Amino acid sequence: MKQLIDYIQDRVDLNNQELDVILSFFHYEKLKKGEQLTSAGASAQKLYFVCKGCLRIFYINEAGQDATRFFAFENQFATALVSFINSSTSSEYLQALEISEVYSITHADFYNLLELVPKWEKFYRQYLEFAYINNTNRLHAMVTMDAAERYNELLKLNPLIVQRLPNKIVASYLNISQETLSRIKSK
């Protein structure tokens, strides 16, 4: 739980009582590789903090091909955010790519914390800002860069993705075929 405590305290100045209240809502879970946490058509009921492992958020198109939107490695949060915020059905899937250890908080408990610990709103705002910036940067890359440029940008900004994950998943994140990824890597 130390990782979660450090993560929260790095972002919000809390007294011990406030921190204890927040932590009381988080629950430890060990996830199997490949375990599905949220499926399209279901509502995202939990927000996950990754202590160890990797979670992936992705879509599946009508042809059955997946497109990865986000990876959460150690010390990151993940959920199907739109579904989590408005309790709607999700168009995204959330999956553990590795054996993972996480702390989760339910939608109800997360929003309850906003009432119980007013400083939690600052944490929430920072999380939403991170998600917005990340999604905007991803969209910008998809619209303005070719495949090789996106791969080089990925190596510069987040080499962990290429180092830890299979080419199929990396290609899904870059929105290219595995063959294209192999050609780019060979250059």
mmCIF file of C-alpha atoms in Angstrom:
data_model
loop_
_atom_site.group_PDB
_atom_site.id
_atom_site.type_symbol
_atom_site.label_atom_id
_atom_site.label_comp_id
_atom_site.label_asym_id
_atom_site.label_seq_id
_atom_site.Cartn_x
_atom_site.Cartn_y
_atom_site.Cartn_z
ATOM 1 C CA MET A 1 0.000 0.000 0.000
ATOM 2 C CA LYS A 2 3.051 2.251 0.342
ATOM 3 C CA GLN A 3 3.038 2.922 -3.424
ATOM 4 C CA LEU A 4 -0.561 4.124 -3.311
ATOM 5 C CA ILE A 5 0.106 6.265 -0.239
ATOM 6 C CA ASP A 6 3.145 7.880 -1.872
ATOM 7 C CA TYR A 7 1.228 8.478 -5.096
ATOM 8 C CA ILE A 8 -1.651 10.205 -3.316
ATOM 9 C CA GLN A 9 0.594 12.231 -0.976
ATOM 10 C CA ASP A 10 2.678 13.455 -3.920
ATOM 11 C CA ARG A 11 -0.457 15.036 -5.348
ATOM 12 C CA VAL A 12 -2.531 16.137 -2.358
ATOM 13 C CA ASP A 13 -1.528 17.478 1.043
ATOM 14 C CA LEU A 14 -3.525 15.356 3.495
ATOM 15 C CA ASN A 15 -3.463 14.909 7.238
ATOM 16 C CA ASN A 16 -3.281 11.375 8.643
ATOM 17 C CA GLN A 17 -7.020 11.173 9.298
ATOM 18 C CA GLU A 18 -7.899 12.184 5.723
ATOM 19 C CA LEU A 19 -5.392 9.702 4.311
ATOM 20 C CA ASP A 20 -6.772 6.906 6.502
ATOM 21 C CA VAL A 21 -10.306 7.613 5.287
ATOM 22 C CA ILE A 22 -9.174 7.514 1.643
ATOM 23 C CA LEU A 23 -7.174 4.319 2.069
ATOM 24 C CA SER A 24 -10.075 2.589 3.826
ATOM 25 C CA PHE A 25 -11.950 2.583 0.507
ATOM 26 C CA PHE A 26 -9.187 0.889 -1.503
ATOM 27 C CA HIS A 27 -8.969 -2.902 -1.709
ATOM 28 C CA TYR A 28 -6.049 -5.077 -2.764
ATOM 29 C CA GLU A 29 -6.551 -7.428 -5.726
ATOM 30 C CA LYS A 30 -4.221 -9.836 -7.489
ATOM 31 C CA LEU A 31 -5.094 -10.191 -11.167
ATOM 32 C CA LYS A 32 -4.282 -13.015 -13.554
ATOM 33 C CA LYS A 33 -2.604 -12.363 -16.878
ATOM 34 C CA GLY A 34 -5.366 -11.804 -19.423
ATOM 35 C CA GLU A 35 -8.041 -11.153 -16.795
ATOM 36 C CA GLN A 36 -10.836 -8.952 -18.110
ATOM 37 C CA LEU A 37 -11.819 -6.178 -15.671
ATOM 38 C CA THR A 38 -14.307 -4.235 -17.787
ATOM 39 C CA SER A 39 -16.011 -5.281 -21.001
ATOM 40 C CA ALA A 40 -17.736 -3.244 -23.676
ATOM 41 C CA GLY A 41 -21.418 -3.006 -22.849
ATOM 42 C CA ALA A 42 -20.802 -3.149 -19.089
ATOM 43 C CA SER A 43 -20.327 -0.207 -16.775
ATOM 44 C CA ALA A 44 -16.868 0.504 -15.350
ATOM 45 C CA GLN A 45 -17.428 0.086 -11.629
ATOM 46 C CA LYS A 46 -13.829 0.344 -10.389
ATOM 47 C CA LEU A 47 -10.765 2.531 -10.678
ATOM 48 C CA TYR A 48 -7.489 0.595 -10.377
ATOM 49 C CA PHE A 49 -4.089 1.680 -9.073
ATOM 50 C CA VAL A 50 -1.309 -0.555 -10.393
ATOM 51 C CA CYS A 51 1.336 -1.570 -7.859
ATOM 52 C CA LYS A 52 2.825 -4.275 -10.061
ATOM 53 C CA GLY A 53 2.015 -5.320 -13.603
ATOM 54 C CA CYS A 54 0.226 -3.692 -16.505
ATOM 55 C CA LEU A 55 -3.386 -2.925 -17.385
ATOM 56 C CA ARG A 56 -4.547 -2.113 -20.897
ATOM 57 C CA ILE A 57 -7.566 -0.098 -22.033
ATOM 58 C CA PHE A 58 -8.684 -0.914 -25.561
ATOM 59 C CA TYR A 59 -11.515 -1.008 -28.083
ATOM 60 C CA ILE A 60 -12.556 -3.768 -30.474
ATOM 61 C CA ASN A 61 -13.861 -2.705 -33.878
ATOM 62 C CA GLU A 62 -16.531 -4.437 -35.969
ATOM 63 C CA ALA A 63 -13.855 -6.527 -37.719
ATOM 64 C CA GLY A 64 -12.717 -7.876 -34.345
ATOM 65 C CA GLN A 65 -9.431 -5.950 -34.310
ATOM 66 C CA ASP A 66 -8.400 -4.234 -31.117
ATOM 67 C CA ALA A 67 -7.012 -0.728 -30.736
ATOM 68 C CA THR A 68 -5.244 0.109 -27.500
ATOM 69 C CA ARG A 69 -5.873 3.519 -25.956
ATOM 70 C CA PHE A 70 -3.804 3.390 -22.766
ATOM 71 C CA PHE A 71 -1.441 1.298 -20.685
ATOM 72 C CA ALA A 72 -1.182 1.638 -16.916
ATOM 73 C CA PHE A 73 2.066 0.349 -15.490
ATOM 74 C CA GLU A 74 3.272 0.629 -11.903
ATOM 75 C CA ASN A 75 2.126 3.762 -10.066
ATOM 76 C CA GLN A 76 -0.648 4.622 -12.513
ATOM 77 C CA PHE A 77 -4.432 4.533 -12.371
ATOM 78 C CA ALA A 78 -6.686 2.970 -15.004
ATOM 79 C CA THR A 79 -10.373 2.630 -15.745
ATOM 80 C CA ALA A 80 -12.761 3.041 -18.662
ATOM 81 C CA LEU A 81 -13.004 6.683 -17.647
ATOM 82 C CA VAL A 82 -16.094 7.881 -19.522
ATOM 83 C CA SER A 83 -18.084 4.924 -18.225
ATOM 84 C CA PHE A 84 -16.677 5.409 -14.712
ATOM 85 C CA ILE A 85 -17.589 9.107 -14.649
ATOM 86 C CA ASN A 86 -21.161 8.862 -15.875
ATOM 87 C CA SER A 87 -22.032 5.257 -14.961
ATOM 88 C CA SER A 88 -22.812 4.480 -18.589
ATOM 89 C CA THR A 89 -22.031 1.323 -20.480
ATOM 90 C CA SER A 90 -18.449 1.220 -21.673
ATOM 91 C CA SER A 91 -17.230 1.012 -25.239
ATOM 92 C CA GLU A 92 -13.816 0.036 -23.865
ATOM 93 C CA TYR A 93 -12.278 -3.081 -22.410
ATOM 94 C CA LEU A 94 -9.892 -3.125 -19.452
ATOM 95 C CA GLN A 95 -7.543 -6.094 -19.178
ATOM 96 C CA ALA A 96 -4.519 -7.178 -17.141
ATOM 97 C CA LEU A 97 -1.687 -7.832 -19.600
ATOM 98 C CA GLU A 98 0.565 -9.266 -16.895
ATOM 99 C CA ILE A 99 0.017 -10.834 -13.513
ATOM 100 C CA SER A 100 -0.832 -7.648 -11.661
ATOM 101 C CA GLU A 101 -1.259 -6.381 -8.126
ATOM 102 C CA VAL A 102 -3.650 -3.474 -7.827
ATOM 103 C CA TYR A 103 -5.661 -1.472 -5.354
ATOM 104 C CA SER A 104 -9.193 -0.778 -6.515
ATOM 105 C CA ILE A 105 -11.882 1.610 -5.439
ATOM 106 C CA THR A 106 -15.507 1.347 -6.509
ATOM 107 C CA HIS A 107 -17.318 4.110 -8.340
ATOM 108 C CA ALA A 108 -19.621 4.666 -5.363
ATOM 109 C CA ASP A 109 -16.739 4.849 -2.880
ATOM 110 C CA PHE A 110 -14.708 7.163 -5.126
ATOM 111 C CA TYR A 111 -17.561 9.660 -5.349
ATOM 112 C CA ASN A 112 -18.343 9.237 -1.656
ATOM 113 C CA LEU A 113 -14.758 10.344 -0.945
ATOM 114 C CA LEU A 114 -15.453 13.612 -2.766
ATOM 115 C CA GLU A 115 -17.975 14.388 -0.017
ATOM 116 C CA LEU A 116 -15.988 12.972 2.911
ATOM 117 C CA VAL A 117 -12.567 14.419 2.072
ATOM 118 C CA PRO A 118 -12.847 17.739 0.198
ATOM 119 C CA LYS A 119 -9.149 17.588 -0.755
ATOM 120 C CA TRP A 120 -9.933 14.457 -2.804
ATOM 121 C CA GLU A 121 -11.386 16.817 -5.420
ATOM 122 C CA LYS A 122 -7.873 18.140 -6.074
ATOM 123 C CA PHE A 123 -6.670 14.582 -6.630
ATOM 124 C CA TYR A 124 -9.599 13.915 -8.968
ATOM 125 C CA ARG A 125 -8.973 17.124 -10.925
ATOM 126 C CA GLN A 126 -5.305 16.177 -11.422
ATOM 127 C CA TYR A 127 -6.300 12.695 -12.583
ATOM 128 C CA LEU A 128 -8.787 14.139 -15.088
ATOM 129 C CA GLU A 129 -6.200 16.645 -16.336
ATOM 130 C CA PHE A 130 -3.672 13.826 -16.854
ATOM 131 C CA ALA A 131 -6.253 11.783 -18.770
ATOM 132 C CA TYR A 132 -7.224 14.750 -20.939
ATOM 133 C CA ILE A 133 -3.632 15.634 -21.788
ATOM 134 C CA ASN A 134 -2.741 12.005 -22.497
ATOM 135 C CA ASN A 135 -5.739 11.503 -24.785
ATOM 136 C CA THR A 136 -5.122 14.797 -26.596
ATOM 137 C CA ASN A 137 -1.465 13.904 -27.167
ATOM 138 C CA ARG A 138 -2.465 10.459 -28.488
ATOM 139 C CA LEU A 139 -5.003 11.995 -30.868
ATOM 140 C CA HIS A 140 -2.422 14.531 -32.055
ATOM 141 C CA ALA A 141 0.087 11.760 -32.768
ATOM 142 C CA MET A 142 -2.476 9.690 -34.671
ATOM 143 C CA VAL A 143 -3.512 12.642 -36.818
ATOM 144 C CA THR A 144 -0.154 14.314 -37.495
ATOM 145 C CA MET A 145 2.500 11.568 -37.426
ATOM 146 C CA ASP A 146 3.227 8.626 -39.652
ATOM 147 C CA ALA A 147 3.822 5.149 -38.201
ATOM 148 C CA ALA A 148 7.603 5.547 -37.858
ATOM 149 C CA GLU A 149 7.242 8.918 -36.134
ATOM 150 C CA ARG A 150 4.682 7.491 -33.692
ATOM 151 C CA TYR A 151 7.013 4.587 -32.890
ATOM 152 C CA ASN A 152 10.005 6.900 -32.325
ATOM 153 C CA GLU A 153 7.883 9.161 -30.123
ATOM 154 C CA LEU A 154 6.790 6.120 -28.123
ATOM 155 C CA LEU A 155 10.416 5.046 -27.644
ATOM 156 C CA LYS A 156 11.265 8.538 -26.423
ATOM 157 C CA LEU A 157 8.292 9.042 -24.094
ATOM 158 C CA ASN A 158 7.472 5.536 -22.873
ATOM 159 C CA PRO A 159 10.046 2.880 -23.816
ATOM 160 C CA LEU A 160 8.559 0.566 -21.174
ATOM 161 C CA ILE A 161 5.735 -0.261 -23.575
ATOM 162 C CA VAL A 162 8.142 -1.569 -26.208
ATOM 163 C CA GLN A 163 10.377 -3.289 -23.643
ATOM 164 C CA ARG A 164 7.658 -5.156 -21.734
ATOM 165 C CA LEU A 165 4.837 -5.836 -24.151
ATOM 166 C CA PRO A 166 4.449 -8.101 -27.203
ATOM 167 C CA ASN A 167 4.655 -6.578 -30.688
ATOM 168 C CA LYS A 168 0.974 -7.332 -31.290
ATOM 169 C CA ILE A 169 -0.018 -5.102 -28.358
ATOM 170 C CA VAL A 170 2.500 -2.369 -29.273
ATOM 171 C CA ALA A 171 1.183 -2.360 -32.850
ATOM 172 C CA SER A 172 -2.371 -2.062 -31.498
ATOM 173 C CA TYR A 173 -1.299 0.987 -29.482
ATOM 174 C CA LEU A 174 0.385 2.603 -32.491
ATOM 175 C CA ASN A 175 -2.603 1.753 -34.734
ATOM 176 C CA ILE A 176 -0.418 -0.131 -37.207
ATOM 177 C CA SER A 177 -0.069 -3.739 -38.306
ATOM 178 C CA GLN A 178 2.468 -6.062 -36.716
ATOM 179 C CA GLU A 179 4.212 -6.265 -40.090
ATOM 180 C CA THR A 180 4.598 -2.495 -40.239
ATOM 181 C CA LEU A 181 5.942 -2.468 -36.707
ATOM 182 C CA SER A 182 8.488 -5.155 -37.599
ATOM 183 C CA ARG A 183 9.652 -3.149 -40.630
ATOM 184 C CA ILE A 184 9.997 0.016 -38.530
ATOM 185 C CA LYS A 185 11.932 -1.810 -35.805
ATOM 186 C CA SER A 186 14.316 -3.362 -38.349
ATOM 187 C CA LYS A 187 15.325 0.092 -39.604
#
